[in-house]
Coordinates of C-alpha atoms in Angstrom, one line a residue:
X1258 CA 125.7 98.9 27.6
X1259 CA 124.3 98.0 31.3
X1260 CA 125.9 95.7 32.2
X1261 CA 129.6 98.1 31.5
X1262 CA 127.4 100.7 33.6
X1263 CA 126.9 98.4 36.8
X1264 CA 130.4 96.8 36.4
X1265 CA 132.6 100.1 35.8
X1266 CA 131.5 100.2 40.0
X1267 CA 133.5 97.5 40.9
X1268 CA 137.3 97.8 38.8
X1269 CA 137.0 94.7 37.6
X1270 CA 138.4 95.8 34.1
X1271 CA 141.4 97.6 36.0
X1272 CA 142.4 94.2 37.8
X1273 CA 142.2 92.2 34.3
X1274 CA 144.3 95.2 32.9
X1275 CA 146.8 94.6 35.6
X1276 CA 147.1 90.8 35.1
X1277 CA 147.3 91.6 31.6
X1278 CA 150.0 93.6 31.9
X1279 CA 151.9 90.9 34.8
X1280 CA 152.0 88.2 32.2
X1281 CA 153.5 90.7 29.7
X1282 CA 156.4 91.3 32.3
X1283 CA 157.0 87.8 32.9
X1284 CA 156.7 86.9 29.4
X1285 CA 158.9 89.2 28.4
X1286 CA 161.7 88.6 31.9
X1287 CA 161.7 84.6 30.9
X1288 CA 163.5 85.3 27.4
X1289 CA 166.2 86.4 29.5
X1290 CA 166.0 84.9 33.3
X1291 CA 163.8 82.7 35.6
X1292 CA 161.2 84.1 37.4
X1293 CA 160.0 83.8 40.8
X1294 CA 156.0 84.8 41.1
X1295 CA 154.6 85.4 44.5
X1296 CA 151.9 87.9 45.2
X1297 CA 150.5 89.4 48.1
X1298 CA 147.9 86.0 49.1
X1299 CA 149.2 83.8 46.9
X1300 CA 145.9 83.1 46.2
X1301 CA 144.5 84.3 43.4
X1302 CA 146.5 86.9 41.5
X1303 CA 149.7 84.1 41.6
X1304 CA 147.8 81.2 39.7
X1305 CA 146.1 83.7 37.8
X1306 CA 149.2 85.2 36.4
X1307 CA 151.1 82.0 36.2
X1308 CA 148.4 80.3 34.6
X1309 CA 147.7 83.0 31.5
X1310 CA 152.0 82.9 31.0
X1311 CA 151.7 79.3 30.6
X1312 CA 149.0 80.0 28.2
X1313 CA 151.0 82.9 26.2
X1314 CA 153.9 80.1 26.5
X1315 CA 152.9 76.5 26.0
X1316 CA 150.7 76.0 22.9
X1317 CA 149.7 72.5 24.8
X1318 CA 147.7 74.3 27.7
X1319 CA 145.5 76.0 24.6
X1320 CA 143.8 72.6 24.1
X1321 CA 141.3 71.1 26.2
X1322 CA 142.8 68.6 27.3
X1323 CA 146.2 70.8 28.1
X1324 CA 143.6 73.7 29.9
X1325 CA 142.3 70.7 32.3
X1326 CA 146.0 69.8 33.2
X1327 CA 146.7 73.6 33.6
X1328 CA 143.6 74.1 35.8
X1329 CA 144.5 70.9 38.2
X1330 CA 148.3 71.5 38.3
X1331 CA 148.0 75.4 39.0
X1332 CA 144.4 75.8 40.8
X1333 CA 143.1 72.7 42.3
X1334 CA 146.8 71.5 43.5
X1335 CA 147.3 74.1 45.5
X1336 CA 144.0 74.5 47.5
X1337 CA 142.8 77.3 45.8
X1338 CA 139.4 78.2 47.8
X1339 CA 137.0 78.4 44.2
X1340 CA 134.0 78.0 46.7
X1341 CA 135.3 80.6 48.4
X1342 CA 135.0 83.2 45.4
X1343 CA 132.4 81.8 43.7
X1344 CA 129.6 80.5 46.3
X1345 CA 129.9 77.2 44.9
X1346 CA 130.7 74.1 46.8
X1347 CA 132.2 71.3 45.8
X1348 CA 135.2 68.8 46.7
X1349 CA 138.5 70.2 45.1
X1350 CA 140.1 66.7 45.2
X1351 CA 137.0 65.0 42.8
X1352 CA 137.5 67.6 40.3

C-alpha cells in the first residue's frame, strides 16, 4: 500500500492508462486502415505504443525470442536514449 501512496505523486498510472488506451485505437483503426503513429518526441510514447500493438497483434513478439527482435527493431534501432531514462549506461549497438 506504500508504494501506490508515493507513486499516485507522480501519474505514472494515468500515462500507462493512456498508452493503454492508444494501442486500443490502433488496434482497433488497423482492422479497417493503415496507421501512421507519430507522437510529440518520437521518443518514447511512439515505440511504446507501437511496440505493445505489435504485441496485441503478432503472437511471435510474445516469445522470447520474438520480444528480443521487437525490442532491437523498435527501441534500440532507432536510438532510443534508455540511459537517458534510466541512469544506466551502456552501448545501444552491443545490445
Amino acid at each position: 500500500v506504500l508504494w501506490i501512496e508515493i507513486e499516485e505523486g507522480c501519474a505514472w498510472l494515468d500515462h500507462l492508462r493512456l498508452i493503454l488506451e492508444g494501442v486500443g485505437r490502433i488496434v482497433e483503426s488497423l482492422k479497417e486502415s493503415h496507421v501512421l503513429v507519430h507522437c510529440s518526441d518520437g521518443w518514447d510514447r511512439t515505440s511504446q505504443l507501437i511496440s505493445l500493438t505489435q504485441l496485441c497483434l503478432f503472437p511471435e513478439y510474445r516469445t522470447r525470442i520474438g520480444f528480443k527482435k521487437l525490442i532491437k527493431k523498435d527501441w534500440l534501432s532507432t536510438g532510443h536514449r534508455f540511459s537517458d531514462r534510466n541512469n544506466h549506461h551502456f552501448n545501444n549497438a552491443k545490445t
